[in-house]
mmCIF file of C-alpha atoms in Angstrom:
data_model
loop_
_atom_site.group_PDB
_atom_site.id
_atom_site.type_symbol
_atom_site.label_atom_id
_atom_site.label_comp_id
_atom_site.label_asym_id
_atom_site.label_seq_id
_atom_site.Cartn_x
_atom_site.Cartn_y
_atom_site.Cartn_z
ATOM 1 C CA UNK A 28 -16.213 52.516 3.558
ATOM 2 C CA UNK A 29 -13.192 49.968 3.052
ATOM 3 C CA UNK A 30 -15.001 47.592 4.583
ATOM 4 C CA UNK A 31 -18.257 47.999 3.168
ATOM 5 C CA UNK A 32 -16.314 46.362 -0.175
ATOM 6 C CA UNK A 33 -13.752 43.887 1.982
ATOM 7 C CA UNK A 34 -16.262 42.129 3.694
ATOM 8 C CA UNK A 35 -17.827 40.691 0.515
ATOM 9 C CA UNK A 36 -14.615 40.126 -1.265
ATOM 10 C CA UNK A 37 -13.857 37.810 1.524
ATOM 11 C CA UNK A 38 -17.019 36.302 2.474
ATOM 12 C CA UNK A 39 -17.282 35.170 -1.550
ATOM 13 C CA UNK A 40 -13.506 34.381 -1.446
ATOM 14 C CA UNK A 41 -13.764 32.111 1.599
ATOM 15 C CA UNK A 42 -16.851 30.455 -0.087
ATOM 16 C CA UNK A 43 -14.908 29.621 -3.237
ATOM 17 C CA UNK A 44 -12.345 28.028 -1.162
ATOM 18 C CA UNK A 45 -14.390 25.960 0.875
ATOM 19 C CA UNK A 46 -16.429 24.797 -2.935
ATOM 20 C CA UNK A 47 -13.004 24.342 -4.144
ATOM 21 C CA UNK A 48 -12.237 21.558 -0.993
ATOM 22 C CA UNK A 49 -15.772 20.080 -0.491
ATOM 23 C CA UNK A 50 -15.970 17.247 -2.503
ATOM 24 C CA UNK A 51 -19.109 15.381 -1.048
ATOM 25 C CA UNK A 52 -19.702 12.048 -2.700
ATOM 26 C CA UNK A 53 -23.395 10.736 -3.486
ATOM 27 C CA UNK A 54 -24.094 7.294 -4.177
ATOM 28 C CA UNK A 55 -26.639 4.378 -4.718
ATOM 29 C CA UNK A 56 -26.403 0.527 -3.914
ATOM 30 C CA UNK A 57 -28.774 -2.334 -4.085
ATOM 31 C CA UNK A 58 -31.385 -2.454 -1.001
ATOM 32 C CA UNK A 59 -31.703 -5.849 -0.884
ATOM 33 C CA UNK A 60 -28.533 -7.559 -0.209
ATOM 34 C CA UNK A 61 -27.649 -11.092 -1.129
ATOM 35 C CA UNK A 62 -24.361 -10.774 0.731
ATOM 36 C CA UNK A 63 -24.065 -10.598 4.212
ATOM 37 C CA UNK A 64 -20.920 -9.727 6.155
ATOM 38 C CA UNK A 65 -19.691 -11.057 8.837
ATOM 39 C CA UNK A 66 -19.128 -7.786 11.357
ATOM 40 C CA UNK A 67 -16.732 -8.895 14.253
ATOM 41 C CA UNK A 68 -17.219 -6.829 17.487
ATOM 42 C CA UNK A 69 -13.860 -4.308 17.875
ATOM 43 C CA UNK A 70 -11.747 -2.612 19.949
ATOM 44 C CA UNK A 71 -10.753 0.757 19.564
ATOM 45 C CA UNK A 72 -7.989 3.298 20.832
ATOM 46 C CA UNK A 73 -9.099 6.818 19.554
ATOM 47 C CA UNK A 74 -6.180 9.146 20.078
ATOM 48 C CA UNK A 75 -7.020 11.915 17.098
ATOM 49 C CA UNK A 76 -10.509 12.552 17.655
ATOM 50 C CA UNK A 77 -10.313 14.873 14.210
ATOM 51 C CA UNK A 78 -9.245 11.791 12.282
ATOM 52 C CA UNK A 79 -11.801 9.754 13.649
ATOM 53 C CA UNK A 80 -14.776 11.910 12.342
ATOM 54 C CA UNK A 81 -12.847 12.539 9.122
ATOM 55 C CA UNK A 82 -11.986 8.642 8.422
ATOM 56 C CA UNK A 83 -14.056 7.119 11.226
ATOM 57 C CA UNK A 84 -14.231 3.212 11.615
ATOM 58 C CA UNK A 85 -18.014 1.991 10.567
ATOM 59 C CA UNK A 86 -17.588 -1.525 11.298
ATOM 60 C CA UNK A 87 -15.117 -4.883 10.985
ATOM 61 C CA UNK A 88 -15.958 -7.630 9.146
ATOM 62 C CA UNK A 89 -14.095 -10.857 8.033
ATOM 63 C CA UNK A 90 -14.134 -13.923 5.978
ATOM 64 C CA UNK A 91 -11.827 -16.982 5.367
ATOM 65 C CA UNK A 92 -9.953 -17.844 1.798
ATOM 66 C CA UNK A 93 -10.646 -21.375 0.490
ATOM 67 C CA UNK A 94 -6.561 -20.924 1.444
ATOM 68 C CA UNK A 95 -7.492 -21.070 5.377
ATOM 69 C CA UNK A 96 -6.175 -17.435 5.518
ATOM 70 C CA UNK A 97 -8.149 -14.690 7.315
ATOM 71 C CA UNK A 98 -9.783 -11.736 5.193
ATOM 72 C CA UNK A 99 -10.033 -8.189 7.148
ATOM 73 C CA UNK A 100 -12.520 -5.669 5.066
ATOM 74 C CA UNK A 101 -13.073 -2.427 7.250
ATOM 75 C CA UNK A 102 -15.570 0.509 6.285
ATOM 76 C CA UNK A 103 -14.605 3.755 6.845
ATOM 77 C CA UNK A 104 -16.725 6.790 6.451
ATOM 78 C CA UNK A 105 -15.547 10.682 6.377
ATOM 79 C CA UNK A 106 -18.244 12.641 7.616
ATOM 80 C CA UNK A 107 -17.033 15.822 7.193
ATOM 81 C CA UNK A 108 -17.685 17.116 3.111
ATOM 82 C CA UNK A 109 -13.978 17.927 2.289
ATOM 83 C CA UNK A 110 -11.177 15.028 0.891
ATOM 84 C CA UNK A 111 -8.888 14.115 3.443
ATOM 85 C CA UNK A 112 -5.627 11.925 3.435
ATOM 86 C CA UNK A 113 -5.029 9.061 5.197
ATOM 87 C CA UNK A 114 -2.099 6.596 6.092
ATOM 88 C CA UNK A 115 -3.185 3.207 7.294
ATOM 89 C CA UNK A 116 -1.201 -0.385 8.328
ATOM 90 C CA UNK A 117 -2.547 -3.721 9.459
ATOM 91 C CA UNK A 118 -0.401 -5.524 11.569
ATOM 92 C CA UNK A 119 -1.366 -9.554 11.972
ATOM 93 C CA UNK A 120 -0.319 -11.720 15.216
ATOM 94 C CA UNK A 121 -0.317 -15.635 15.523
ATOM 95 C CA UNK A 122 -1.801 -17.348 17.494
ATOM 96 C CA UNK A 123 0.740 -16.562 20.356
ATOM 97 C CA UNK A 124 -0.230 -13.169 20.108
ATOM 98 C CA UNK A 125 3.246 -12.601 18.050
ATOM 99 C CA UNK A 126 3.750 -9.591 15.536
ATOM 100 C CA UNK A 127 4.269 -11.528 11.969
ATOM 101 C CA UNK A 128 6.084 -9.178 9.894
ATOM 102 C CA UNK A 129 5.949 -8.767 6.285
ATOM 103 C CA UNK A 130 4.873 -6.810 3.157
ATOM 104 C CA UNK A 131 1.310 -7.420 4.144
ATOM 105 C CA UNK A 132 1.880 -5.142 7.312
ATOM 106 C CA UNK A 133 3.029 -2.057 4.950
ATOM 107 C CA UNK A 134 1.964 1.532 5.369
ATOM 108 C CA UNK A 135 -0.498 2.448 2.470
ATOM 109 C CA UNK A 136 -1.445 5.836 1.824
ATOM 110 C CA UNK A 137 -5.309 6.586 0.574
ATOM 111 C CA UNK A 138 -7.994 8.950 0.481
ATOM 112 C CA UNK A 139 -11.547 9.370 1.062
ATOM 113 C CA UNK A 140 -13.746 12.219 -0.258
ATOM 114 C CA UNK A 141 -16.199 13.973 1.622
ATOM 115 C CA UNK A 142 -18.850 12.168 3.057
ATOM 116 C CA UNK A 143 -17.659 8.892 1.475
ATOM 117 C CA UNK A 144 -17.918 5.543 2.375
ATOM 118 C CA UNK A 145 -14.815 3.585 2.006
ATOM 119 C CA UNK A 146 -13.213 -0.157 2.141
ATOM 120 C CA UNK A 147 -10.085 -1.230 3.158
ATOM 121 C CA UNK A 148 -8.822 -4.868 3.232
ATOM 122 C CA UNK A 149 -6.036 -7.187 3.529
ATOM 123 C CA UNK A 150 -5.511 -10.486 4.100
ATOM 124 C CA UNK A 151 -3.337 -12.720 6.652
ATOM 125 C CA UNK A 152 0.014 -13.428 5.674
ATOM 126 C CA UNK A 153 -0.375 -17.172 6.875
ATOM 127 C CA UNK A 154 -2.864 -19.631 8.001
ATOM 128 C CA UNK A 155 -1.823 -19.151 11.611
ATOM 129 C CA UNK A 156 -2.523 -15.184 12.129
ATOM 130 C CA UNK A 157 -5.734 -14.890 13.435
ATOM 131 C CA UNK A 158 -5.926 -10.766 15.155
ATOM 132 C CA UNK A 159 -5.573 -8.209 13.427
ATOM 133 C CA UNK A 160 -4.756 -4.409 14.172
ATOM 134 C CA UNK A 161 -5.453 -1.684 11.853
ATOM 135 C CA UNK A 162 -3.325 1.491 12.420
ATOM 136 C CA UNK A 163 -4.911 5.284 10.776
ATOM 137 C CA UNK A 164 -2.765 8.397 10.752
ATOM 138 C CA UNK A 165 -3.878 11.579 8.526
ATOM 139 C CA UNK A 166 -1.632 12.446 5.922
ATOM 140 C CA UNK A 167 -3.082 15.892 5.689
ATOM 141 C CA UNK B 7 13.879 48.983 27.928
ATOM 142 C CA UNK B 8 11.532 46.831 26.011
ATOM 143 C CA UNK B 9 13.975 46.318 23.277
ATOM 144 C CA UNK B 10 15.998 44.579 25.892
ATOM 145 C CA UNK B 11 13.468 42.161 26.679
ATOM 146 C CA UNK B 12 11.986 41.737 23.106
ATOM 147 C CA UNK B 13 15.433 41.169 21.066
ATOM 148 C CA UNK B 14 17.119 38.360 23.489
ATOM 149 C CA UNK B 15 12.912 36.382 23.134
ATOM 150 C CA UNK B 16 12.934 36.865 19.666
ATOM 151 C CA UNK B 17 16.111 35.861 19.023
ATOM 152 C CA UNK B 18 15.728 32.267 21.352
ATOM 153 C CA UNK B 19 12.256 32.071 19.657
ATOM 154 C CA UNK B 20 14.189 31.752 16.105
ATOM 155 C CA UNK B 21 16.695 30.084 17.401
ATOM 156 C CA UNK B 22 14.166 27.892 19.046
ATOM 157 C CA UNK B 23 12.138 27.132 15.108
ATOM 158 C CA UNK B 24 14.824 26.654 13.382
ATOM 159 C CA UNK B 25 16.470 23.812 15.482
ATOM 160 C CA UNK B 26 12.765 22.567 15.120
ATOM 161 C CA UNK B 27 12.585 22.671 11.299
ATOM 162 C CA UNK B 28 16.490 21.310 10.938
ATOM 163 C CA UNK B 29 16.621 18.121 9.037
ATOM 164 C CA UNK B 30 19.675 16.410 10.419
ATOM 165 C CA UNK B 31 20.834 12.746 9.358
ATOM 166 C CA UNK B 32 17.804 10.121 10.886
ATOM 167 C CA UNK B 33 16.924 6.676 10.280
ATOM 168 C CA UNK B 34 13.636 6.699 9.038
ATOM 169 C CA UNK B 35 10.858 3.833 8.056
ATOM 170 C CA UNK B 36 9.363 3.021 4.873
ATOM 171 C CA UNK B 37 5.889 4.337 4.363
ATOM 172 C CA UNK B 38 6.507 7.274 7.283
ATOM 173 C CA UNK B 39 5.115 10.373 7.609
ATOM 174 C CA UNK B 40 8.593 11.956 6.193
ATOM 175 C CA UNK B 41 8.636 9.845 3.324
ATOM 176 C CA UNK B 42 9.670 11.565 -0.238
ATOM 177 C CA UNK B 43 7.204 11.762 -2.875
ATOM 178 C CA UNK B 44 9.048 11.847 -5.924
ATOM 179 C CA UNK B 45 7.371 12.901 -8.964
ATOM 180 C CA UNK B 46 9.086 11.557 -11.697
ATOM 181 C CA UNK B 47 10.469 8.145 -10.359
ATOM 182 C CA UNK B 48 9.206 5.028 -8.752
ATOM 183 C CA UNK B 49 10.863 4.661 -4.729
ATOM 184 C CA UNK B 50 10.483 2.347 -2.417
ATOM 185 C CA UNK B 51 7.150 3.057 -1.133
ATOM 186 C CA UNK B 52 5.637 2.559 -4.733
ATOM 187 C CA UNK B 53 6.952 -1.071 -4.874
ATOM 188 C CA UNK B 54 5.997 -1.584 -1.364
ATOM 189 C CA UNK B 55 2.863 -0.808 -2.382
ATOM 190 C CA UNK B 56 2.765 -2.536 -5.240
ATOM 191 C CA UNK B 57 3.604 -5.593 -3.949
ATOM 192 C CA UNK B 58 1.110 -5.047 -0.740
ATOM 193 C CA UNK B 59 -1.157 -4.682 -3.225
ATOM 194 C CA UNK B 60 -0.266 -8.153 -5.633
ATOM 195 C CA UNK B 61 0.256 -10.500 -2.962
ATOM 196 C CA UNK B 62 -3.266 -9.468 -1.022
ATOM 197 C CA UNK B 63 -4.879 -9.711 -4.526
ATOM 198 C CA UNK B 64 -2.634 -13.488 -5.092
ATOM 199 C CA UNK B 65 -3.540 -14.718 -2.068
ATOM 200 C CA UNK B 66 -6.967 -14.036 -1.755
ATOM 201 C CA UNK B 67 -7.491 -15.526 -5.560
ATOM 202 C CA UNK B 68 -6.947 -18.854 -4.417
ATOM 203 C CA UNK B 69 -4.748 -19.377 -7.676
ATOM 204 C CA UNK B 70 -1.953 -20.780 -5.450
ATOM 205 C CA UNK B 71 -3.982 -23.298 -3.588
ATOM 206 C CA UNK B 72 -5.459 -25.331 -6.933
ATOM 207 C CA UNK B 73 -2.309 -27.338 -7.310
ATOM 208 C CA UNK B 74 -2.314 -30.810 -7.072
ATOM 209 C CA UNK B 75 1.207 -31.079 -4.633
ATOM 210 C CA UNK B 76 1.245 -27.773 -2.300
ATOM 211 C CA UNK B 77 2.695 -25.477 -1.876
ATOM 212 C CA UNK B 78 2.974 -24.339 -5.318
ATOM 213 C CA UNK B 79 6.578 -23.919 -7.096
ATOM 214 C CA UNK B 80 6.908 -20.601 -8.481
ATOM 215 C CA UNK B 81 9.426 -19.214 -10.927
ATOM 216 C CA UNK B 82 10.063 -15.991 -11.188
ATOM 217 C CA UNK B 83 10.303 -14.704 -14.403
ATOM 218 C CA UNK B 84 10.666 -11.291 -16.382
ATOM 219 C CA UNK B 85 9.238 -8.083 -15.202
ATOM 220 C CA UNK B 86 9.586 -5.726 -18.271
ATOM 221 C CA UNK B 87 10.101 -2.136 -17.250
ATOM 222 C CA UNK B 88 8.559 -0.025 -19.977
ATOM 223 C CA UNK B 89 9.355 3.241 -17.997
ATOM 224 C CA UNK B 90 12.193 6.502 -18.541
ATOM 225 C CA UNK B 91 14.087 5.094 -15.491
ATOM 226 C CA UNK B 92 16.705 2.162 -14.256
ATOM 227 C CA UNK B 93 14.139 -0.530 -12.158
ATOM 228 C CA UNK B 94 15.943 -3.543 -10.335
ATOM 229 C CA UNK B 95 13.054 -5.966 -10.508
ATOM 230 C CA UNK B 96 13.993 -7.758 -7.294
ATOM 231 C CA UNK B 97 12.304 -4.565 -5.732
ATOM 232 C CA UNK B 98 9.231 -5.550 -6.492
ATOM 233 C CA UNK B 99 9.643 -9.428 -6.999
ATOM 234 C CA UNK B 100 11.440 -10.090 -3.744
ATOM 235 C CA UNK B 101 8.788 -8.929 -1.841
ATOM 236 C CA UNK B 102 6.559 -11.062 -2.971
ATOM 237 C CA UNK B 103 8.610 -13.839 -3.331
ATOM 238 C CA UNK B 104 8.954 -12.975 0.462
ATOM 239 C CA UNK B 105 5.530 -12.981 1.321
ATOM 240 C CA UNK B 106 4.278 -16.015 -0.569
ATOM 241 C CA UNK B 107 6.652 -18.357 0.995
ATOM 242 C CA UNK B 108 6.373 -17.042 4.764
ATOM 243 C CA UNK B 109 2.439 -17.536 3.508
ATOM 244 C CA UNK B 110 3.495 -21.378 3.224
ATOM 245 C CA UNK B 111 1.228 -21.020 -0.146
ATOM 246 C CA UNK B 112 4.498 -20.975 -2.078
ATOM 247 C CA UNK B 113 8.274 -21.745 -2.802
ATOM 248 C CA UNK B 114 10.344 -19.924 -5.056
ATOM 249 C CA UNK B 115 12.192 -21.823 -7.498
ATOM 250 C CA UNK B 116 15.976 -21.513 -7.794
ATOM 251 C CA UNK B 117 17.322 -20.527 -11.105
ATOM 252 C CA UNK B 118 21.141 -19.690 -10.298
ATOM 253 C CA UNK B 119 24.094 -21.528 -11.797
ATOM 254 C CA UNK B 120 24.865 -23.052 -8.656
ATOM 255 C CA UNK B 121 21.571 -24.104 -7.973
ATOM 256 C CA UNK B 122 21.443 -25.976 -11.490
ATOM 257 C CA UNK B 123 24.686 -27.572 -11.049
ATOM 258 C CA UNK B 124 23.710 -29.107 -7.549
ATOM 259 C CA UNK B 125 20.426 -30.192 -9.098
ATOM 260 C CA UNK B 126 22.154 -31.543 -11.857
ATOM 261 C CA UNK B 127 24.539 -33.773 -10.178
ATOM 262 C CA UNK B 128 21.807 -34.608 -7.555
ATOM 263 C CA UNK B 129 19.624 -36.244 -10.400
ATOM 264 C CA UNK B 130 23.125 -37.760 -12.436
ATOM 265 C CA UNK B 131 24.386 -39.372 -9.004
ATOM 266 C CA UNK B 132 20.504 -40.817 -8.448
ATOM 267 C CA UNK B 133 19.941 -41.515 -12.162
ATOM 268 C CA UNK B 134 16.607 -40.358 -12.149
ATOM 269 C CA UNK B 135 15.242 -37.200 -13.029
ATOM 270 C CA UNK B 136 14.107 -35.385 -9.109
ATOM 271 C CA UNK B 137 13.924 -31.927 -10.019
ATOM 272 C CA UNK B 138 10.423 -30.814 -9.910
ATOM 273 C CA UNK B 139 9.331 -28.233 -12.846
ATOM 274 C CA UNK B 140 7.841 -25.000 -11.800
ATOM 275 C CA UNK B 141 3.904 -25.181 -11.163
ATOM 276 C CA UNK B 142 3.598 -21.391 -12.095
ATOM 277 C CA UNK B 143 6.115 -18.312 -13.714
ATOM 278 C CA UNK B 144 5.330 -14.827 -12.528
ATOM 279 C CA UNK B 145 6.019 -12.435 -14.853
ATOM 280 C CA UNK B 146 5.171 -8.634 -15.315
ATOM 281 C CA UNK B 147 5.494 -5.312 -16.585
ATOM 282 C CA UNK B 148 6.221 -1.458 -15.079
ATOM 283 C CA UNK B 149 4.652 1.140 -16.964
ATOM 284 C CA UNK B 150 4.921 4.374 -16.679
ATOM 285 C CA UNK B 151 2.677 7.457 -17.832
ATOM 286 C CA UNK B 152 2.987 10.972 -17.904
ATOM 287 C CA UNK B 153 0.341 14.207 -18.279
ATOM 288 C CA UNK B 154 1.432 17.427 -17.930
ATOM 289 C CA UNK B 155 -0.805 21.040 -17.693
ATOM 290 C CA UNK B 156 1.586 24.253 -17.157
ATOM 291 C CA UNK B 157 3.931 23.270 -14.086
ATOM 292 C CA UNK B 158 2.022 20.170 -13.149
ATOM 293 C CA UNK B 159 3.024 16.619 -13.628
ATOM 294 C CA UNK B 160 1.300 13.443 -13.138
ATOM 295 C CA UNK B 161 3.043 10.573 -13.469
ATOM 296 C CA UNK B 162 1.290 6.766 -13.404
ATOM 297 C CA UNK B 163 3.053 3.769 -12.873
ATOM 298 C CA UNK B 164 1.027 0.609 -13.209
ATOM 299 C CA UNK B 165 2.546 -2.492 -11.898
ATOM 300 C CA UNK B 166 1.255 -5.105 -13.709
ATOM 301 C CA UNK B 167 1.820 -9.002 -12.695
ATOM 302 C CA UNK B 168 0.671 -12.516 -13.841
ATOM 303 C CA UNK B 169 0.900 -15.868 -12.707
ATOM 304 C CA UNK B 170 1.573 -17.976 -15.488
ATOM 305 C CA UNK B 171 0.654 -21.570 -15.865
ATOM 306 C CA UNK B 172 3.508 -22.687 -18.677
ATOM 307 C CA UNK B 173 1.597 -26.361 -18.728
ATOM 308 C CA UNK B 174 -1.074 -25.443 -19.911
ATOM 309 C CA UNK B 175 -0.076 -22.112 -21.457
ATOM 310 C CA UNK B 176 -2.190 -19.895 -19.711
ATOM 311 C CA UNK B 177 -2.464 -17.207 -17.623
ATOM 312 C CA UNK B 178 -4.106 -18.257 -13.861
ATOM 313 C CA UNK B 179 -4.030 -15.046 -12.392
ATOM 314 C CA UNK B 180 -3.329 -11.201 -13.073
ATOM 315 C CA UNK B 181 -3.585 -7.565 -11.154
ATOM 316 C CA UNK B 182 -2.598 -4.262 -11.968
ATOM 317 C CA UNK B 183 -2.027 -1.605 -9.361
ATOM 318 C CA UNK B 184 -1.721 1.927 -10.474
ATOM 319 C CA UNK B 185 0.353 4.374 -8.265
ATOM 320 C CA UNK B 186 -0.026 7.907 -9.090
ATOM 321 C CA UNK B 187 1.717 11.677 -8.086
ATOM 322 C CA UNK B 188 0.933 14.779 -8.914
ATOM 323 C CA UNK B 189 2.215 18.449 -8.358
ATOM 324 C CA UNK B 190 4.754 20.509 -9.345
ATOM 325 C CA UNK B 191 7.852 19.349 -7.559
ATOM 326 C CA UNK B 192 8.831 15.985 -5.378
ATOM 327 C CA UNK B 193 8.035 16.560 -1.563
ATOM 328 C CA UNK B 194 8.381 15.620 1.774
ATOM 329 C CA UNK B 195 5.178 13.817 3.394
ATOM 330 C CA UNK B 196 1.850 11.606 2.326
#
């Protein structure tokens, strides 16, 4: 009899929490693009295979400053439907292949909602870094 | 006879989680996974990211490069701190200051006493007039913002920063990054 009543109570409880965390996003963009990016083929070391579906890597591209310094954009995409929190760090090497080290390698904390599509950039700290790295760890 | 086996494994078992959950004295890095979100003040993190967050913008702009005898000179000026709490501007300024000169983009003009007084001399003993003026100030402003419902606070703090061109009396570039927290009481973690 008990459970005649408890099995609803939690079935519509559990629903409520998982409406309360799904926070798909929907969105619209131009079809016809006037700018095109310049994706650069990657490398990649997946070591959380949960964090890579929930703020996976779409693609790298990069452009120059009139400065001469490099310009890293990469998409992400979560592609599960809940918000999830994310740490990330680019680290930049000369042309050596020599860590540079400065505020432009910082942790930054961000987040994505569910099914989002997200950009992150930075930007060389001098003329002479030409690789990049970018570093994800979930904050949740 | 199975109280003999069960109190001496749950007693190593606690023993065992609570020299896991012990926070003992560690060096730690800035933007870890243990750093401290505190609600109702600005900590290192938040200028680190503040300053990730103006010199990418700076640097990207271009406003640095469009002087006529590189790298730029760059005085650093005022950053007014409009929020409840003491802020030591070099925080936020040294870090940039930091990045735009290892960027080669930039040098930061000296504006201590001792620095004036060699200058000084320097141009008296050459008669002629060698110190360069500053090509740009950068100046800002810390605000802070606060909304509360029942037990939860969110507090804003928007770093905002401008490069100033004081030739021509205008203001060449200017961001504004917005760092917010929210919940009930400061924490440990993202």
């Amino acid at each position: 009899m008990k459970t005649k009543y408890l099995l609803p109570v939690v079935c519509a409880a559990a629903a409520l929490f998982a409406a309360g965390c799904s926070t798909p996003v929907n969105s619209v963009e131009n079809a016809q693009k006037d700018g095109r990016r310049m994706m650069v083929s990657d490398q990649r070391v997946i070591s959380d295979t949960g964090l890579n579906h929930r703020v996976g890597v779409v693609g790298v591209n990069t452009a120059m400053t009139a400065g001469g310094l490099l310009r890293v954009q990469v998409e992400l995409l979560n592609e599960t439907r809940s918000l999830h929190r994310f740490s990330y760090k680019f680290e930049w090497f000369d042309v050596n292949g020599m860590q540079v080290e400065n505020i432009l390698s910082a942790s930054s904390t961000d987040q994505i909602e569910g099914r989002e599509s997200k950009m992150i950039t930075s930007i060389a700290p001098n003329p002479g870094c030409k690789d990049f790295r970018l570093k994800l760890i979930s904050a949740d | 006879m199975k109280t003999k086996i069960i109190v001496p494994l749950v007693t190593a078992a606690a023993a065992a989680l609570f020299t896991g959950c012990a926070t003992d004295a560690h060096y730690v890095q800035t933007g870890d996974r243990e750093q401290i979100v505190s609600l109702g003040q600005i900590n290192i993190q938040d200028y680190a990211n503040a300053a990730n967050a103006a010199v990418k913008d700076l640097l990207a702009s271009g406003a640095l490069d469009r002087v006529a005898n590189p790298p730029a000179l760059v005085e650093v000026s005022k950053v007014i701190n409009n929020t409840s709490q003491l802020v030591d501007q070099d925080l936020l300024t040294q870090k940039i200051g930091i990045a735009l000169t290892q960027s080669g983009k930039a040098q930061i003009k000296l504006v201590d006493k001792l620095s004036k007084g060699y200058q000084q001399e320097n141009e008296f003993m050459s008669d002629q007039k060698g110190t360069r003026l500053p090509d740009f100030t950068l100046s800002g402003k810390i605000i802070e913002t606060v909304d509360r419902a029942g037990n939860t606070r969110r507090t804003t703090y928007s770093f905002q920063l401008a490069l100033n061109d004081p030739k021509a009396g205008v203001q060449v570039w200017m961001s504004e990054k917005e760092i917010g927290k929210q919940g009930t009481r400061s924490s440990v973690g993202f």
